[in-house]
Amino acid sequence: MANYIEPIARLINEFSKLPGVGNKTAQRYALNVLKMSNEQARQFAEAIVDAKEQVKFCSVCGNFTDSDPCTYCRTKNPAQICVVQEPKDVLAIERIGEYKGVYHVLHGVLNPMQGVGVNDIRLKELVQRLNGQVKEVIVATDATVEGEATAMYIAKLCKPLEIKVTRLAQGISIGSELQYADEVTLSMALRNRREL
Amino acid sequence: MANYIEPIARLINEFSKLPGVGNKTAQRYALNVLKMSNEQARQFAEAIVDAKEQVKFCSVCGNFTDSDPCTYCRTKNPAQICVVQEPKDVLAIERIGEYKGVYHVLHGVLNPMQGVGVNDIRLKELVQRLNGQVKEVIVATDATVEGEATAMYIAKLCKPLEIKVTRLAQGISIGSELQYADEVTLSMALRNRREL
């Protein structure tokens, strides 16, 4: 079978390692790189190396940072810790602009089926942060089976320390129609109804 | 609004320059790069620079090559020239493994609406190749309005030189059902019917 010459084939192979990128898409990306100017291609390559070299994880919260501890850990209220799965979840919460506390990024959730246990995510680091200063742990893991299980586990960890543990509310999405809500969500929304 | 730190934001920006990649997809790619090992990221960056530096266009046919003239120009039958729009079309034809002749890559098609004229694609280079050795020019531009117009133009160029000009057959795709064929294709297929 006919194939691209080696440098192109190698670039296609690199692009196809990205999530959700098949061979056709990787080809399109690679041919696009060939159309760039030398300067543009060099900038692209540099951005990859720079991101990898300059981005570290905060030793306290585990979020992306270029300084350690990160800006959030240095400037926000340490009495509240919001526990999330991934660094991108920190940004999602920062975007609403209301939360004043700090974060703790687990880098995963408990998932015994895939061999992710208690020591594979940053739970030990979370426990180490639970000193007298912490008043509340807000568990903001995804509303998946694994996210729920992880939330339960964290609640159990905090109980003996007498720290308040809360979970993000689950129910109907704002702007969505009741008829399209799935049964589990609807049942959860009914159970957690609140007085007006 | 909360944003990623500079090296990540820069990488996201670079990825979002790829065709069909929006901000969300670029984020996903960038976060994936951060999960790579340093070695993997370096390889990715190198593949980009290498492809850009090592890949040249063949001075004869205009296809991608790392040697000049390219392997096809050196080894295939120069009596037939297959004219295509883009280098990837060469690969598409090579994949069927039947064509013995050489290629000519136009790097575009005539498109007056977008300001692509006769001098913007490699038509002059094609005419220079049309010496006594060439017996047939097979026009394999896309079956679009621009591809057809370009095919007509090439036919006109070749006529005074008394070179046979052919066009890829147009009709019903193999394996497709008649009811789903569009009217233009069907009309073309009827007009170009052949005896069995």
mmCIF file of C-alpha atoms in Angstrom:
data_model
loop_
_atom_site.group_PDB
_atom_site.id
_atom_site.type_symbol
_atom_site.label_atom_id
_atom_site.label_comp_id
_atom_site.label_asym_id
_atom_site.label_seq_id
_atom_site.Cartn_x
_atom_site.Cartn_y
_atom_site.Cartn_z
ATOM 1 C CA MET A 1 0.000 0.000 0.000
ATOM 2 C CA ALA A 2 1.179 3.490 -0.844
ATOM 3 C CA ASN A 3 2.210 5.606 2.078
ATOM 4 C CA TYR A 4 3.451 9.024 2.964
ATOM 5 C CA ILE A 5 7.221 9.566 3.110
ATOM 6 C CA GLU A 6 8.821 9.025 6.495
ATOM 7 C CA PRO A 7 8.746 12.547 8.050
ATOM 8 C CA ILE A 8 5.056 12.951 7.178
ATOM 9 C CA ALA A 9 4.168 9.431 8.326
ATOM 10 C CA ARG A 10 5.925 10.099 11.623
ATOM 11 C CA LEU A 11 4.028 13.359 12.159
ATOM 12 C CA ILE A 12 0.712 11.642 11.324
ATOM 13 C CA ASN A 13 1.577 8.974 13.867
ATOM 14 C CA GLU A 14 2.265 11.613 16.535
ATOM 15 C CA PHE A 15 -1.019 13.411 15.876
ATOM 16 C CA SER A 16 -2.955 10.136 15.983
ATOM 17 C CA LYS A 17 -1.852 9.679 19.601
ATOM 18 C CA LEU A 18 -4.075 12.609 20.616
ATOM 19 C CA PRO A 19 -7.446 11.652 22.139
ATOM 20 C CA GLY A 20 -10.179 11.057 19.568
ATOM 21 C CA VAL A 21 -7.849 11.559 16.596
ATOM 22 C CA GLY A 22 -8.007 8.804 13.985
ATOM 23 C CA ASN A 23 -5.745 8.333 10.994
ATOM 24 C CA LYS A 24 -7.762 10.581 8.659
ATOM 25 C CA THR A 25 -7.831 13.485 11.117
ATOM 26 C CA ALA A 26 -4.142 13.032 11.902
ATOM 27 C CA GLN A 27 -3.413 13.240 8.166
ATOM 28 C CA ARG A 28 -5.382 16.457 7.906
ATOM 29 C CA TYR A 29 -3.469 17.974 10.823
ATOM 30 C CA ALA A 30 -0.103 16.850 9.442
ATOM 31 C CA LEU A 31 -0.793 18.238 5.950
ATOM 32 C CA ASN A 32 -1.856 21.476 7.631
ATOM 33 C CA VAL A 33 1.492 21.648 9.446
ATOM 34 C CA LEU A 34 3.252 21.269 6.092
ATOM 35 C CA LYS A 35 1.368 24.320 4.847
ATOM 36 C CA MET A 36 2.530 26.428 7.814
ATOM 37 C CA SER A 37 5.562 28.677 7.518
ATOM 38 C CA ASN A 38 8.780 27.406 9.110
ATOM 39 C CA GLU A 39 8.341 30.008 11.833
ATOM 40 C CA GLN A 40 4.784 28.867 12.626
ATOM 41 C CA ALA A 41 5.817 25.219 12.768
ATOM 42 C CA ARG A 42 8.697 26.089 15.087
ATOM 43 C CA GLN A 43 6.326 28.024 17.396
ATOM 44 C CA PHE A 44 3.949 25.067 17.500
ATOM 45 C CA ALA A 45 6.779 22.686 18.399
ATOM 46 C CA GLU A 46 8.104 25.086 21.032
ATOM 47 C CA ALA A 47 4.678 25.476 22.641
ATOM 48 C CA ILE A 48 4.560 21.706 23.159
ATOM 49 C CA VAL A 49 8.003 21.507 24.754
ATOM 50 C CA ASP A 50 7.455 24.676 26.821
ATOM 51 C CA ALA A 51 4.100 23.531 28.176
ATOM 52 C CA LYS A 52 5.631 20.224 29.169
ATOM 53 C CA GLU A 53 8.680 21.826 30.775
ATOM 54 C CA GLN A 54 7.116 24.857 32.446
ATOM 55 C CA VAL A 55 3.857 23.433 33.734
ATOM 56 C CA LYS A 56 4.206 21.774 37.119
ATOM 57 C CA PHE A 57 1.655 20.514 39.595
ATOM 58 C CA CYS A 58 1.128 22.516 42.790
ATOM 59 C CA SER A 59 2.560 20.495 45.673
ATOM 60 C CA VAL A 60 -0.410 21.479 47.853
ATOM 61 C CA CYS A 61 -3.533 21.224 45.697
ATOM 62 C CA GLY A 62 -2.264 19.299 42.654
ATOM 63 C CA ASN A 63 -3.505 21.868 40.136
ATOM 64 C CA PHE A 64 -1.458 23.061 37.141
ATOM 65 C CA THR A 65 0.853 25.883 38.085
ATOM 66 C CA ASP A 66 4.017 27.686 37.060
ATOM 67 C CA SER A 67 4.784 28.654 40.683
ATOM 68 C CA ASP A 68 4.625 26.471 43.794
ATOM 69 C CA PRO A 69 2.372 26.699 45.794
ATOM 70 C CA CYS A 70 -0.068 27.901 43.121
ATOM 71 C CA THR A 71 -1.844 31.272 43.100
ATOM 72 C CA TYR A 72 -5.072 29.747 44.449
ATOM 73 C CA CYS A 73 -3.320 28.108 47.408
ATOM 74 C CA ARG A 74 -1.499 31.359 48.205
ATOM 75 C CA THR A 75 -4.423 33.757 47.903
ATOM 76 C CA LYS A 76 -7.739 31.988 48.533
ATOM 77 C CA ASN A 77 -9.526 31.053 51.762
ATOM 78 C CA PRO A 78 -7.996 27.843 53.191
ATOM 79 C CA ALA A 79 -11.057 27.124 55.379
ATOM 80 C CA GLN A 80 -12.912 25.604 52.415
ATOM 81 C CA ILE A 81 -11.429 22.894 50.213
ATOM 82 C CA CYS A 82 -13.210 21.964 46.998
ATOM 83 C CA VAL A 83 -12.199 18.461 45.878
ATOM 84 C CA VAL A 84 -12.260 17.877 42.106
ATOM 85 C CA GLN A 85 -11.160 15.108 39.773
ATOM 86 C CA GLU A 86 -9.059 16.956 37.219
ATOM 87 C CA PRO A 87 -7.350 20.350 36.838
ATOM 88 C CA LYS A 88 -9.921 21.348 34.198
ATOM 89 C CA ASP A 89 -12.645 21.082 36.855
ATOM 90 C CA VAL A 90 -10.884 23.840 38.840
ATOM 91 C CA LEU A 91 -11.295 26.144 35.864
ATOM 92 C CA ALA A 92 -14.970 25.200 35.490
ATOM 93 C CA ILE A 93 -15.617 26.303 39.073
ATOM 94 C CA GLU A 94 -13.414 29.401 38.789
ATOM 95 C CA ARG A 95 -15.485 30.446 35.797
ATOM 96 C CA ILE A 96 -18.614 30.990 37.916
ATOM 97 C CA GLY A 97 -16.545 33.453 39.972
ATOM 98 C CA GLU A 98 -18.285 32.747 43.274
ATOM 99 C CA TYR A 99 -16.175 30.241 45.122
ATOM 100 C CA LYS A 100 -13.674 31.793 47.546
ATOM 101 C CA GLY A 101 -11.948 28.675 48.906
ATOM 102 C CA VAL A 102 -9.002 26.570 47.766
ATOM 103 C CA TYR A 103 -8.981 23.366 45.713
ATOM 104 C CA HIS A 104 -7.725 19.831 45.890
ATOM 105 C CA VAL A 105 -7.226 17.961 42.614
ATOM 106 C CA LEU A 106 -7.417 14.167 42.971
ATOM 107 C CA HIS A 107 -6.149 13.401 39.447
ATOM 108 C CA GLY A 108 -8.678 10.616 39.076
ATOM 109 C CA VAL A 109 -11.452 8.837 40.963
ATOM 110 C CA LEU A 110 -11.626 5.481 42.698
ATOM 111 C CA ASN A 111 -12.264 2.886 40.019
ATOM 112 C CA PRO A 112 -11.576 -0.697 41.177
ATOM 113 C CA MET A 113 -12.577 -2.091 37.766
ATOM 114 C CA GLN A 114 -9.698 -0.197 36.165
ATOM 115 C CA GLY A 115 -7.379 -0.836 39.087
ATOM 116 C CA VAL A 116 -7.483 2.715 40.481
ATOM 117 C CA GLY A 117 -7.356 2.353 44.245
ATOM 118 C CA VAL A 118 -7.048 4.605 47.283
ATOM 119 C CA ASN A 119 -3.297 5.064 46.801
ATOM 120 C CA ASP A 120 -3.528 5.912 43.094
ATOM 121 C CA ILE A 121 -5.290 9.251 43.520
ATOM 122 C CA ARG A 122 -4.315 12.158 45.774
ATOM 123 C CA LEU A 123 -6.376 11.127 48.817
ATOM 124 C CA LYS A 124 -3.442 10.838 51.235
ATOM 125 C CA GLU A 125 -2.466 14.400 50.310
ATOM 126 C CA LEU A 126 -6.040 15.507 51.034
ATOM 127 C CA VAL A 127 -6.022 13.982 54.509
ATOM 128 C CA GLN A 128 -2.711 15.707 55.248
ATOM 129 C CA ARG A 129 -4.349 19.054 54.532
ATOM 130 C CA LEU A 130 -7.250 18.481 56.953
ATOM 131 C CA ASN A 131 -5.926 20.435 59.934
ATOM 132 C CA GLY A 132 -7.907 22.584 62.373
ATOM 133 C CA GLN A 133 -8.030 25.430 59.859
ATOM 134 C CA VAL A 134 -10.325 23.533 57.464
ATOM 135 C CA LYS A 135 -14.038 24.064 58.115
ATOM 136 C CA GLU A 136 -15.603 22.453 55.050
ATOM 137 C CA VAL A 137 -14.742 19.982 52.321
ATOM 138 C CA ILE A 138 -16.899 20.393 49.207
ATOM 139 C CA VAL A 139 -16.791 17.235 47.112
ATOM 140 C CA ALA A 140 -17.176 18.195 43.446
ATOM 141 C CA THR A 141 -16.287 14.922 41.735
ATOM 142 C CA ASP A 142 -18.335 13.994 38.645
ATOM 143 C CA ALA A 143 -21.871 12.666 39.118
ATOM 144 C CA THR A 144 -20.790 9.242 37.853
ATOM 145 C CA VAL A 145 -20.738 5.964 39.777
ATOM 146 C CA GLU A 146 -16.995 6.367 40.392
ATOM 147 C CA GLY A 147 -17.393 10.028 41.343
ATOM 148 C CA GLU A 148 -20.122 9.152 43.870
ATOM 149 C CA ALA A 149 -18.089 6.319 45.371
ATOM 150 C CA THR A 150 -15.109 8.626 45.748
ATOM 151 C CA ALA A 151 -17.335 11.251 47.390
ATOM 152 C CA MET A 152 -18.584 8.653 49.901
ATOM 153 C CA TYR A 153 -15.036 7.600 50.660
ATOM 154 C CA ILE A 154 -13.939 11.195 51.269
ATOM 155 C CA ALA A 155 -16.952 11.762 53.554
ATOM 156 C CA LYS A 156 -15.874 8.731 55.585
ATOM 157 C CA LEU A 157 -12.302 10.059 55.791
ATOM 158 C CA CYS A 158 -13.483 13.424 57.128
ATOM 159 C CA LYS A 159 -16.055 12.145 59.617
ATOM 160 C CA PRO A 160 -13.635 11.330 62.500
ATOM 161 C CA LEU A 161 -12.026 14.764 62.055
ATOM 162 C CA GLU A 162 -15.416 16.460 62.530
ATOM 163 C CA ILE A 163 -15.108 18.463 59.337
ATOM 164 C CA LYS A 164 -18.286 19.345 57.443
ATOM 165 C CA VAL A 165 -18.417 17.512 54.110
ATOM 166 C CA THR A 166 -20.784 18.702 51.388
ATOM 167 C CA ARG A 167 -21.533 17.530 47.862
ATOM 168 C CA LEU A 168 -22.596 19.639 44.877
ATOM 169 C CA ALA A 169 -26.395 19.557 44.477
ATOM 170 C CA GLN A 170 -27.727 17.087 41.923
ATOM 171 C CA GLY A 171 -30.954 17.666 40.026
ATOM 172 C CA ILE A 172 -32.459 19.096 36.868
ATOM 173 C CA SER A 173 -30.083 21.242 34.798
ATOM 174 C CA ILE A 174 -31.085 24.886 34.554
ATOM 175 C CA GLY A 175 -32.837 25.578 31.257
ATOM 176 C CA SER A 176 -33.637 21.932 30.557
ATOM 177 C CA GLU A 177 -37.122 20.464 30.166
ATOM 178 C CA LEU A 178 -38.435 17.991 32.702
ATOM 179 C CA GLN A 179 -39.547 15.499 30.055
ATOM 180 C CA TYR A 180 -35.964 15.052 28.863
ATOM 181 C CA ALA A 181 -34.421 14.479 32.300
ATOM 182 C CA ASP A 182 -33.358 10.883 32.862
ATOM 183 C CA GLU A 183 -35.062 8.876 35.603
ATOM 184 C CA VAL A 184 -32.146 8.794 38.009
ATOM 185 C CA THR A 185 -31.695 12.565 37.822
ATOM 186 C CA LEU A 186 -35.442 13.100 38.252
ATOM 187 C CA SER A 187 -35.619 10.772 41.231
ATOM 188 C CA MET A 188 -32.623 12.550 42.781
ATOM 189 C CA ALA A 189 -34.238 15.937 42.139
ATOM 190 C CA LEU A 190 -37.471 14.797 43.814
ATOM 191 C CA ARG A 191 -35.672 13.365 46.822
ATOM 192 C CA ASN A 192 -33.615 16.531 47.276
ATOM 193 C CA ARG A 193 -36.494 18.961 46.702
ATOM 194 C CA ARG A 194 -36.346 22.138 48.758
ATOM 195 C CA GLU A 195 -38.927 24.462 50.227
ATOM 196 C CA LEU A 196 -39.541 27.758 48.422
ATOM 197 C CA MET B 1 -12.793 34.899 33.529
ATOM 198 C CA ALA B 2 -10.499 32.202 34.828
ATOM 199 C CA ASN B 3 -7.951 30.975 32.373
ATOM 200 C CA TYR B 4 -5.165 28.489 31.987
ATOM 201 C CA ILE B 5 -1.653 29.621 32.873
ATOM 202 C CA GLU B 6 0.407 31.019 30.008
ATOM 203 C CA PRO B 7 2.257 27.920 28.687
ATOM 204 C CA ILE B 8 -0.997 25.918 28.569
ATOM 205 C CA ALA B 9 -2.952 28.785 27.020
ATOM 206 C CA ARG B 10 -0.264 29.142 24.357
ATOM 207 C CA LEU B 11 -0.383 25.426 23.525
ATOM 208 C CA ILE B 12 -4.196 25.521 23.342
ATOM 209 C CA ASN B 13 -3.909 28.457 20.963
ATOM 210 C CA GLU B 14 -1.467 26.535 18.739
ATOM 211 C CA PHE B 15 -3.719 23.472 18.597
ATOM 212 C CA SER B 16 -6.762 25.600 17.795
ATOM 213 C CA LYS B 17 -5.024 26.708 14.575
ATOM 214 C CA LEU B 18 -5.414 23.176 13.175
ATOM 215 C CA PRO B 19 -8.330 22.703 10.761
ATOM 216 C CA GLY B 20 -11.637 21.919 12.476
ATOM 217 C CA VAL B 21 -10.213 22.262 15.977
ATOM 218 C CA GLY B 22 -12.215 24.533 18.291
ATOM 219 C CA ASN B 23 -11.283 25.731 21.740
ATOM 220 C CA LYS B 24 -12.673 22.687 23.585
ATOM 221 C CA THR B 25 -10.848 20.202 21.375
ATOM 222 C CA ALA B 26 -7.640 22.241 21.562
ATOM 223 C CA GLN B 27 -7.917 22.131 25.376
ATOM 224 C CA ARG B 28 -8.320 18.367 25.283
ATOM 225 C CA TYR B 29 -5.236 18.002 23.069
ATOM 226 C CA ALA B 30 -3.169 20.361 25.237
ATOM 227 C CA LEU B 31 -4.115 18.589 28.480
ATOM 228 C CA ASN B 32 -3.196 15.337 26.782
ATOM 229 C CA VAL B 33 0.247 16.696 25.922
ATOM 230 C CA LEU B 34 0.720 17.580 29.608
ATOM 231 C CA LYS B 35 0.053 13.938 30.454
ATOM 232 C CA MET B 36 2.758 12.724 28.048
ATOM 233 C CA SER B 37 6.250 11.957 29.279
ATOM 234 C CA ASN B 38 8.903 14.595 28.534
ATOM 235 C CA GLU B 39 10.365 12.219 25.968
ATOM 236 C CA GLN B 40 7.022 11.781 24.180
ATOM 237 C CA ALA B 41 6.404 15.530 24.085
ATOM 238 C CA ARG B 42 9.899 16.108 22.684
ATOM 239 C CA GLN B 43 9.279 13.495 19.970
ATOM 240 C CA PHE B 44 5.998 15.171 19.058
ATOM 241 C CA ALA B 45 7.670 18.578 18.793
ATOM 242 C CA GLU B 46 10.534 17.127 16.761
ATOM 243 C CA ALA B 47 8.152 15.416 14.338
ATOM 244 C CA ILE B 48 6.596 18.804 13.574
ATOM 245 C CA VAL B 49 9.917 20.532 12.937
ATOM 246 C CA ASP B 50 11.344 17.565 11.007
ATOM 247 C CA ALA B 51 8.309 17.252 8.743
ATOM 248 C CA LYS B 52 8.501 20.951 7.976
ATOM 249 C CA GLU B 53 12.255 20.882 7.336
ATOM 250 C CA GLN B 54 12.649 17.566 5.520
ATOM 251 C CA VAL B 55 9.584 17.528 3.317
ATOM 252 C CA LYS B 56 10.091 19.302 -0.009
ATOM 253 C CA PHE B 57 8.022 19.442 -3.156
ATOM 254 C CA CYS B 58 9.283 17.549 -6.203
ATOM 255 C CA SER B 59 10.429 20.120 -8.782
ATOM 256 C CA VAL B 60 8.887 18.034 -11.570
ATOM 257 C CA CYS B 61 5.497 16.816 -10.333
ATOM 258 C CA GLY B 62 4.964 18.981 -7.205
ATOM 259 C CA ASN B 63 4.282 16.038 -4.906
ATOM 260 C CA PHE B 64 5.748 15.726 -1.394
ATOM 261 C CA THR B 65 9.209 14.209 -1.482
ATOM 262 C CA ASP B 66 12.425 13.892 0.458
ATOM 263 C CA SER B 67 14.480 13.473 -2.737
ATOM 264 C CA ASP B 68 14.267 15.534 -5.938
ATOM 265 C CA PRO B 69 12.943 14.437 -8.410
ATOM 266 C CA CYS B 70 10.628 12.175 -6.412
ATOM 267 C CA THR B 71 10.514 8.373 -6.585
ATOM 268 C CA TYR B 72 7.447 8.415 -8.849
ATOM 269 C CA CYS B 73 9.071 10.768 -11.363
ATOM 270 C CA ARG B 74 12.223 8.655 -11.413
ATOM 271 C CA THR B 75 10.640 5.204 -11.670
ATOM 272 C CA LYS B 76 7.200 5.405 -13.293
ATOM 273 C CA ASN B 77 6.125 5.602 -16.920
ATOM 274 C CA PRO B 78 6.450 9.225 -18.176
ATOM 275 C CA ALA B 79 4.089 8.622 -21.111
ATOM 276 C CA GLN B 80 1.047 9.059 -18.860
ATOM 277 C CA ILE B 81 0.592 12.069 -16.564
ATOM 278 C CA CYS B 82 -2.203 12.021 -14.002
ATOM 279 C CA VAL B 83 -3.117 15.571 -12.955
ATOM 280 C CA VAL B 84 -4.440 15.929 -9.385
ATOM 281 C CA GLN B 85 -5.291 18.810 -7.068
ATOM 282 C CA GLU B 86 -3.368 17.932 -3.911
ATOM 283 C CA PRO B 87 -0.557 15.598 -2.835
ATOM 284 C CA LYS B 88 -3.040 13.469 -0.893
ATOM 285 C CA ASP B 89 -4.815 12.651 -4.170
ATOM 286 C CA VAL B 90 -1.595 11.024 -5.411
ATOM 287 C CA LEU B 91 -1.752 8.641 -2.464
ATOM 288 C CA ALA B 92 -5.416 7.876 -3.129
ATOM 289 C CA ILE B 93 -4.548 6.764 -6.670
ATOM 290 C CA GLU B 94 -1.402 4.923 -5.577
ATOM 291 C CA ARG B 95 -3.534 2.928 -3.142
ATOM 292 C CA ILE B 96 -5.465 1.196 -5.941
ATOM 293 C CA GLY B 97 -2.064 -0.048 -7.199
ATOM 294 C CA GLU B 98 -3.009 -0.031 -10.898
ATOM 295 C CA TYR B 99 -1.726 3.216 -12.298
ATOM 296 C CA LYS B 100 1.735 2.964 -13.881
ATOM 297 C CA GLY B 101 2.254 6.578 -14.992
ATOM 298 C CA VAL B 102 3.592 9.712 -13.297
ATOM 299 C CA TYR B 103 1.702 12.536 -11.591
ATOM 300 C CA HIS B 104 1.328 16.285 -11.699
ATOM 301 C CA VAL B 105 0.084 18.048 -8.573
ATOM 302 C CA LEU B 106 -1.613 21.386 -9.263
ATOM 303 C CA HIS B 107 -1.784 22.488 -5.605
ATOM 304 C CA GLY B 108 -5.273 23.850 -6.095
ATOM 305 C CA VAL B 109 -7.910 24.363 -8.786
ATOM 306 C CA LEU B 110 -9.044 27.376 -10.766
ATOM 307 C CA ASN B 111 -11.413 29.333 -8.559
ATOM 308 C CA PRO B 112 -12.028 32.886 -9.794
ATOM 309 C CA MET B 113 -14.409 33.579 -6.862
ATOM 310 C CA GLN B 114 -11.527 33.064 -4.439
ATOM 311 C CA GLY B 115 -9.019 34.745 -6.699
ATOM 312 C CA VAL B 116 -7.226 31.573 -7.787
ATOM 313 C CA GLY B 117 -6.266 32.105 -11.418
ATOM 314 C CA VAL B 118 -4.233 30.337 -14.070
ATOM 315 C CA ASN B 119 -0.921 31.524 -12.625
ATOM 316 C CA ASP B 120 -1.735 30.497 -9.035
ATOM 317 C CA ILE B 121 -1.730 26.752 -9.636
ATOM 318 C CA ARG B 122 0.962 24.648 -11.320
ATOM 319 C CA LEU B 123 -0.459 24.815 -14.866
ATOM 320 C CA LYS B 124 2.618 26.419 -16.459
ATOM 321 C CA GLU B 125 4.727 23.585 -15.035
ATOM 322 C CA LEU B 126 2.296 21.075 -16.568
ATOM 323 C CA VAL B 127 2.596 22.609 -20.035
ATOM 324 C CA GLN B 128 6.406 22.515 -19.760
ATOM 325 C CA ARG B 129 6.205 18.758 -19.214
ATOM 326 C CA LEU B 130 4.105 18.116 -22.316
ATOM 327 C CA ASN B 131 6.879 17.057 -24.722
ATOM 328 C CA GLY B 132 6.727 14.347 -27.395
ATOM 329 C CA GLN B 133 7.159 11.638 -24.773
ATOM 330 C CA VAL B 134 3.737 12.247 -23.224
ATOM 331 C CA LYS B 135 0.943 10.187 -24.763
ATOM 332 C CA GLU B 136 -1.925 10.842 -22.333
ATOM 333 C CA VAL B 137 -2.956 13.347 -19.685
ATOM 334 C CA ILE B 138 -5.470 11.917 -17.199
ATOM 335 C CA VAL B 139 -7.281 14.727 -15.409
ATOM 336 C CA ALA B 140 -8.182 13.552 -11.895
ATOM 337 C CA THR B 141 -9.282 16.827 -10.291
ATOM 338 C CA ASP B 142 -12.273 16.637 -7.921
ATOM 339 C CA ALA B 143 -15.780 16.321 -9.390
ATOM 340 C CA THR B 144 -16.642 19.826 -8.186
ATOM 341 C CA VAL B 145 -17.484 22.888 -10.281
ATOM 342 C CA GLU B 146 -13.906 24.161 -9.865
ATOM 343 C CA GLY B 147 -12.422 20.730 -10.572
ATOM 344 C CA GLU B 148 -14.489 20.448 -13.781
ATOM 345 C CA ALA B 149 -13.538 23.943 -14.935
ATOM 346 C CA THR B 150 -9.879 23.168 -14.358
ATOM 347 C CA ALA B 151 -10.244 19.903 -16.295
ATOM 348 C CA MET B 152 -11.779 21.797 -19.236
ATOM 349 C CA TYR B 153 -8.936 24.310 -19.152
ATOM 350 C CA ILE B 154 -6.315 21.566 -19.176
ATOM 351 C CA ALA B 155 -8.076 19.844 -22.088
ATOM 352 C CA LYS B 156 -7.894 23.115 -24.011
ATOM 353 C CA LEU B 157 -4.177 23.468 -23.212
ATOM 354 C CA CYS B 158 -3.415 19.972 -24.493
ATOM 355 C CA LYS B 159 -5.496 20.089 -27.678
ATOM 356 C CA PRO B 160 -2.993 22.000 -29.893
ATOM 357 C CA LEU B 161 -0.253 19.580 -28.780
ATOM 358 C CA GLU B 162 -2.327 16.621 -29.959
ATOM 359 C CA ILE B 163 -2.069 14.819 -26.659
ATOM 360 C CA LYS B 164 -4.919 12.572 -25.571
ATOM 361 C CA VAL B 165 -6.716 14.047 -22.543
ATOM 362 C CA THR B 166 -8.967 11.835 -20.436
ATOM 363 C CA ARG B 167 -11.057 12.438 -17.334
ATOM 364 C CA LEU B 168 -11.875 9.945 -14.542
ATOM 365 C CA ALA B 169 -15.300 8.359 -15.126
ATOM 366 C CA GLN B 170 -18.200 9.884 -13.220
ATOM 367 C CA GLY B 171 -21.245 7.884 -12.160
ATOM 368 C CA ILE B 172 -22.786 5.809 -9.415
ATOM 369 C CA SER B 173 -20.342 4.830 -6.635
ATOM 370 C CA ILE B 174 -19.726 1.103 -6.346
ATOM 371 C CA GLY B 175 -21.816 -0.398 -3.547
ATOM 372 C CA SER B 176 -24.237 2.524 -3.358
ATOM 373 C CA GLU B 177 -27.977 2.304 -3.962
ATOM 374 C CA LEU B 178 -29.516 4.055 -6.942
ATOM 375 C CA GLN B 179 -32.222 5.733 -4.855
ATOM 376 C CA TYR B 180 -29.608 7.646 -2.866
ATOM 377 C CA ALA B 181 -27.633 8.954 -5.858
ATOM 378 C CA ASP B 182 -28.127 12.681 -6.419
ATOM 379 C CA GLU B 183 -29.749 13.819 -9.667
ATOM 380 C CA VAL B 184 -26.620 15.256 -11.271
ATOM 381 C CA THR B 185 -24.674 12.057 -10.656
ATOM 382 C CA LEU B 186 -27.560 9.959 -11.962
ATOM 383 C CA SER B 187 -27.939 12.087 -15.062
ATOM 384 C CA MET B 188 -24.165 11.843 -15.659
ATOM 385 C CA ALA B 189 -24.284 8.089 -15.169
ATOM 386 C CA LEU B 190 -27.124 7.745 -17.690
ATOM 387 C CA ARG B 191 -25.408 9.929 -20.247
ATOM 388 C CA ASN B 192 -22.138 7.994 -19.932
ATOM 389 C CA ARG B 193 -23.726 4.515 -19.885
ATOM 390 C CA ARG B 194 -21.710 1.803 -21.550
ATOM 391 C CA GLU B 195 -22.561 -1.384 -23.414
ATOM 392 C CA LEU B 196 -22.164 -4.664 -21.547
#
